[in-house]
Short mmCIF file of C-alpha atoms in Angstrom, two decimals:
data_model
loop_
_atom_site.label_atom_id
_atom_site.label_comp_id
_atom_site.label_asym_id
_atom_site.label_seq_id
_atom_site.Cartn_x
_atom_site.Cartn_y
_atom_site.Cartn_z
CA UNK A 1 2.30 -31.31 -15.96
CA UNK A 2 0.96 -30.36 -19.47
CA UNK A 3 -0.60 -27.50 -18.57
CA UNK A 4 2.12 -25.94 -16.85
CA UNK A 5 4.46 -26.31 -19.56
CA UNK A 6 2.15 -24.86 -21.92
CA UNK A 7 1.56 -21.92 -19.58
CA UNK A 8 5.00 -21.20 -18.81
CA UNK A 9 6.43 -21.95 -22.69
CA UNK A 10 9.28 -24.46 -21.96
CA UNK A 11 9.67 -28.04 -20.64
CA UNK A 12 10.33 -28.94 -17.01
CA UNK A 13 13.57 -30.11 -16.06
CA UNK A 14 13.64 -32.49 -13.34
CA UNK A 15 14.27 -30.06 -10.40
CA UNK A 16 11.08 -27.81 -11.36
CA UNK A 17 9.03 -31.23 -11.70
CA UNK A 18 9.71 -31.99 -7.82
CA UNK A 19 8.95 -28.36 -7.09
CA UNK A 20 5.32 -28.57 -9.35
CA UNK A 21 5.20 -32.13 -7.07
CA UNK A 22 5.73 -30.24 -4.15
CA UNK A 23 2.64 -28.01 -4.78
CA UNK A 24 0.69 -31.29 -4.88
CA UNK A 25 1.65 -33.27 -2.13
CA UNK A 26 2.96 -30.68 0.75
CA UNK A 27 0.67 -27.76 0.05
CA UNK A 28 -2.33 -29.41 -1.10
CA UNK A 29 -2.98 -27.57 -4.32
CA UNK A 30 -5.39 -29.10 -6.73
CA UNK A 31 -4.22 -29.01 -10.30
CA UNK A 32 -6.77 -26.12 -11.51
CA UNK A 33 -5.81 -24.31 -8.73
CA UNK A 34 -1.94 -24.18 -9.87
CA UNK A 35 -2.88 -23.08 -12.93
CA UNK A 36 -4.93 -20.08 -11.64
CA UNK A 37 -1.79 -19.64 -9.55
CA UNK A 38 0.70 -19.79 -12.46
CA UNK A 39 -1.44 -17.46 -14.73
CA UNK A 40 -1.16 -14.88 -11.37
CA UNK A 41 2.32 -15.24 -11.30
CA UNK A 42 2.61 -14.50 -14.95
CA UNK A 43 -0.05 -11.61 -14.74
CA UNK A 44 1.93 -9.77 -12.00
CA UNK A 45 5.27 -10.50 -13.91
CA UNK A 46 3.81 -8.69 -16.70
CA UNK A 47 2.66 -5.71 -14.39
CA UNK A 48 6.01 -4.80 -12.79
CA UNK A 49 7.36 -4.68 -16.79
CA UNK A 50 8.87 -8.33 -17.28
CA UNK A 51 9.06 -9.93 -20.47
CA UNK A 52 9.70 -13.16 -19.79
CA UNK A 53 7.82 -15.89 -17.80
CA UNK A 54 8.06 -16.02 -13.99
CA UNK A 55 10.53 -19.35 -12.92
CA UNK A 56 8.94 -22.10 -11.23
CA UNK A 57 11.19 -21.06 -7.94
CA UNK A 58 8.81 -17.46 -8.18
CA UNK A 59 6.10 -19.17 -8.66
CA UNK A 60 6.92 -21.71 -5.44
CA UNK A 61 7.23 -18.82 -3.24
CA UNK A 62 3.32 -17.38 -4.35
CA UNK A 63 2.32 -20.99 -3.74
CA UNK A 64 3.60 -21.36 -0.21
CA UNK A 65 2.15 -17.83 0.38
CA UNK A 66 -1.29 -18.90 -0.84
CA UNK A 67 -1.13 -22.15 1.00
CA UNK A 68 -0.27 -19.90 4.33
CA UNK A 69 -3.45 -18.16 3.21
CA UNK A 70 -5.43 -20.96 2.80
CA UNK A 71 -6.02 -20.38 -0.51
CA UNK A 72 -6.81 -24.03 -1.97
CA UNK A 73 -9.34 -23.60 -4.19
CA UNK A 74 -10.92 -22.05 -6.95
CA UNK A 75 -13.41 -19.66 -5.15
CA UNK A 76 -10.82 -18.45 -2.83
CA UNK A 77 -8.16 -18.06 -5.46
CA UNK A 78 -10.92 -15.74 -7.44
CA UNK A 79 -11.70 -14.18 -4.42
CA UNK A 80 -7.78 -13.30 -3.45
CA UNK A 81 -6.83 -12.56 -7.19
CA UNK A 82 -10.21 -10.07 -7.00
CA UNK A 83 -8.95 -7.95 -3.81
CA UNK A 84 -5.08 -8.07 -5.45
CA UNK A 85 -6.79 -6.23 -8.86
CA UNK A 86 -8.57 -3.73 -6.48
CA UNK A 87 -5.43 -3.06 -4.62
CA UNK A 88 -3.02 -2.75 -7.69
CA UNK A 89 -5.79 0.24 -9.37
CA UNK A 90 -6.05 1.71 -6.15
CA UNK A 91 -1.97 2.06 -6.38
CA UNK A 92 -1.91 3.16 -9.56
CA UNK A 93 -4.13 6.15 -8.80
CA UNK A 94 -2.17 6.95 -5.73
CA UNK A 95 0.89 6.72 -7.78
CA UNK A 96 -0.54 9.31 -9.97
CA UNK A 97 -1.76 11.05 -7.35
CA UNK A 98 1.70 11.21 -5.90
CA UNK A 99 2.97 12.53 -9.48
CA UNK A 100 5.05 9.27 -9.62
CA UNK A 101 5.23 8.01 -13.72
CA UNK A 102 7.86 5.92 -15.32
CA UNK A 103 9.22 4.21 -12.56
CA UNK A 104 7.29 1.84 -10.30
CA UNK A 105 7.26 2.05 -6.64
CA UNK A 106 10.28 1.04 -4.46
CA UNK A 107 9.67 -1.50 -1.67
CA UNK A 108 9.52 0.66 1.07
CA UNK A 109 7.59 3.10 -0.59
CA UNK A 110 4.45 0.02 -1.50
CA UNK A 111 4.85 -0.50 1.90
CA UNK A 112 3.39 3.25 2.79
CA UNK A 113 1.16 3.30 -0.07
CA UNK A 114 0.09 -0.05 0.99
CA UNK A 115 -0.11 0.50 4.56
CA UNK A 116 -2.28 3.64 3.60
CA UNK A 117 -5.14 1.79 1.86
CA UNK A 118 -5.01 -0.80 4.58
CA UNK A 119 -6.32 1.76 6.86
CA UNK A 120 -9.17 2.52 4.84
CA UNK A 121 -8.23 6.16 3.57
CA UNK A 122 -10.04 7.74 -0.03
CA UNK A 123 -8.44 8.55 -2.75
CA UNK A 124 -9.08 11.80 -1.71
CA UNK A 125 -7.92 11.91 1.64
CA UNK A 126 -4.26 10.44 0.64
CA UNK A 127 -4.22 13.47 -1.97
CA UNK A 128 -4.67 15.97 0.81
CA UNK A 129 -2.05 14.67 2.99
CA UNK A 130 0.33 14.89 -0.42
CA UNK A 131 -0.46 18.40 -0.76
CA UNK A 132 -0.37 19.32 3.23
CA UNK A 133 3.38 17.13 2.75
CA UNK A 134 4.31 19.19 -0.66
CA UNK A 135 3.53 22.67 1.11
CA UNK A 136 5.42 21.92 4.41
CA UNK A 137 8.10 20.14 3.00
CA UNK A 138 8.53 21.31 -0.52
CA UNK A 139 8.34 18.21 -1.90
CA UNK A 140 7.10 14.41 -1.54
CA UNK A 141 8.45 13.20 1.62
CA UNK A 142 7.10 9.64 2.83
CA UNK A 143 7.53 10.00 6.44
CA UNK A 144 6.17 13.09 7.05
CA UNK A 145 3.03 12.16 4.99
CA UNK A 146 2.72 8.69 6.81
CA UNK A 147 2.92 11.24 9.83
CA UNK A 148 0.03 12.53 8.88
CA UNK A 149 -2.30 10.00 7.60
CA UNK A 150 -1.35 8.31 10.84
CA UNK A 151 -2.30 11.17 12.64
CA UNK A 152 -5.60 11.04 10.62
CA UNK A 153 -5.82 7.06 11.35
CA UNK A 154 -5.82 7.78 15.17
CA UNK A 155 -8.55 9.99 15.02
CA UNK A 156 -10.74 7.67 12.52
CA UNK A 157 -10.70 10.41 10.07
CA UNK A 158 -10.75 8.27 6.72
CA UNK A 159 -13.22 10.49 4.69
CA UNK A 160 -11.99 13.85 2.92
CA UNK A 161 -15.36 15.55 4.71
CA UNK A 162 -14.02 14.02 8.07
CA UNK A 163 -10.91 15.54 7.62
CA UNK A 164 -12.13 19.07 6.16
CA UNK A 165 -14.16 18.84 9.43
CA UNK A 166 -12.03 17.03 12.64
CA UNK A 167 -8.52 18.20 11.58
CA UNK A 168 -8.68 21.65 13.05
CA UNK A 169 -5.73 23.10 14.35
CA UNK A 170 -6.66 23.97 18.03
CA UNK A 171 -7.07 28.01 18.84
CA UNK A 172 -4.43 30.17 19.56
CA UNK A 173 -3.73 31.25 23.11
CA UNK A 174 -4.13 34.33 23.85
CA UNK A 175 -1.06 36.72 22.93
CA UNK A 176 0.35 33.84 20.60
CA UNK A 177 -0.35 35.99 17.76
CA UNK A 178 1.91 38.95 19.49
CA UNK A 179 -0.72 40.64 20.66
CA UNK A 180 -1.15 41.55 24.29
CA UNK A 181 -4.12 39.71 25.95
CA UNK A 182 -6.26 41.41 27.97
CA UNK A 183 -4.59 39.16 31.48
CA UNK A 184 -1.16 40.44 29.68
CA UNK A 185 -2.07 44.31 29.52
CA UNK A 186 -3.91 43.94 33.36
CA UNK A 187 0.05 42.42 34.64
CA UNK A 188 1.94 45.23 32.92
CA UNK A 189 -0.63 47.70 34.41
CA UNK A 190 -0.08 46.60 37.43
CA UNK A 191 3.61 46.58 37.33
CA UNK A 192 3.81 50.06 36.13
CA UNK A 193 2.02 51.36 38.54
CA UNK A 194 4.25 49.64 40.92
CA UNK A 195 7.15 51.89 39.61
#
């Protein structure tokens, strides 16, 4: 109870002591393990440009998301907090990749990025599709790039070599390129002579 008045800068009022009892005795949380989860919560406040301290109602949803997880001690709360940091720098660089600054990313749009990374693309690869997007469709368009990378998924191209390599555009028929072919030129023959 100390503890998480000291981390959060205020006294509990009676409602946010049944919630911190709540962690306790329905979700199973040891004590050190709130606090890791509390000093999360405040962390990713922080991040997306808050000032102040996270409530104890934000930090009750984390909890029962943890607790869904499994998360219920100290090695798996390192381990969890560990992948989040990787995740968060890898959407940073896509965000600067995508030439996004000043403004963080809307919820559907971390829902893309994050999709993206779930499927295991490089840094590099997401870059490509951005510029393959930015050519075809003058700008940054989220659906046509998830288009692609999907495309990309399907085919297990993850690697920008794999892609450089297995994303050839298949040949042109013959006489797509407005020339005659020679099949073409044998018909017309044929049909002249005909006349």
């Amino acid at each position: 109870y100390g503890e998480v008045q000291r981390l959060l800068g205020k006294s509990l009022n009676t409602e946010e002591l049944k919630i911190l009892l709540g962690f306790i005795r329905y979700l199973g949380l040891p004590g050190d393990v709130i606090s890791v989860l509390i000093c999360y919560c405040k962390e990713r406040a922080r991040q997306r440009g808050s000032l102040r301290n996270p409530s104890l109602r934000t930090i009750e949803k984390e909890a029962y998301a943890w607790a869904e997880r499994g998360i219920d001690n100290l090695e798996e709360a390192a381990a969890f907090i560990q992948a989040q940091n990787v995740r968060n720098c890898r959407m940073s660089r896509l965000q600067e990749q995508l030439q996004i600054r000043g403004r963080n990313l809307t919820a559907a749009e971390e829902r893309y990025a994050g999709s993206w990374l779930e499927m295991g693309f490089e840094d590099e690869v997401i870059a490509m599709a951005y510029e393959r997007t930015c050519l075809n469709t003058g700008g940054l368009n989220w659906a046509y790039m998830n288009k692609i990378l999907q495309r990309w998924h399907e085919a297990g191209l993850h690697t920008a070599e794999a892609v450089r390599s297995g994303d050839r555009k298949p040949a042109a028929p013959r006489g797509s390129s407005g020339e005659l072919g020679q099949a073409e030129r044998a018909a017309i023959q044929r049909m002249l002579s005909e006349v």
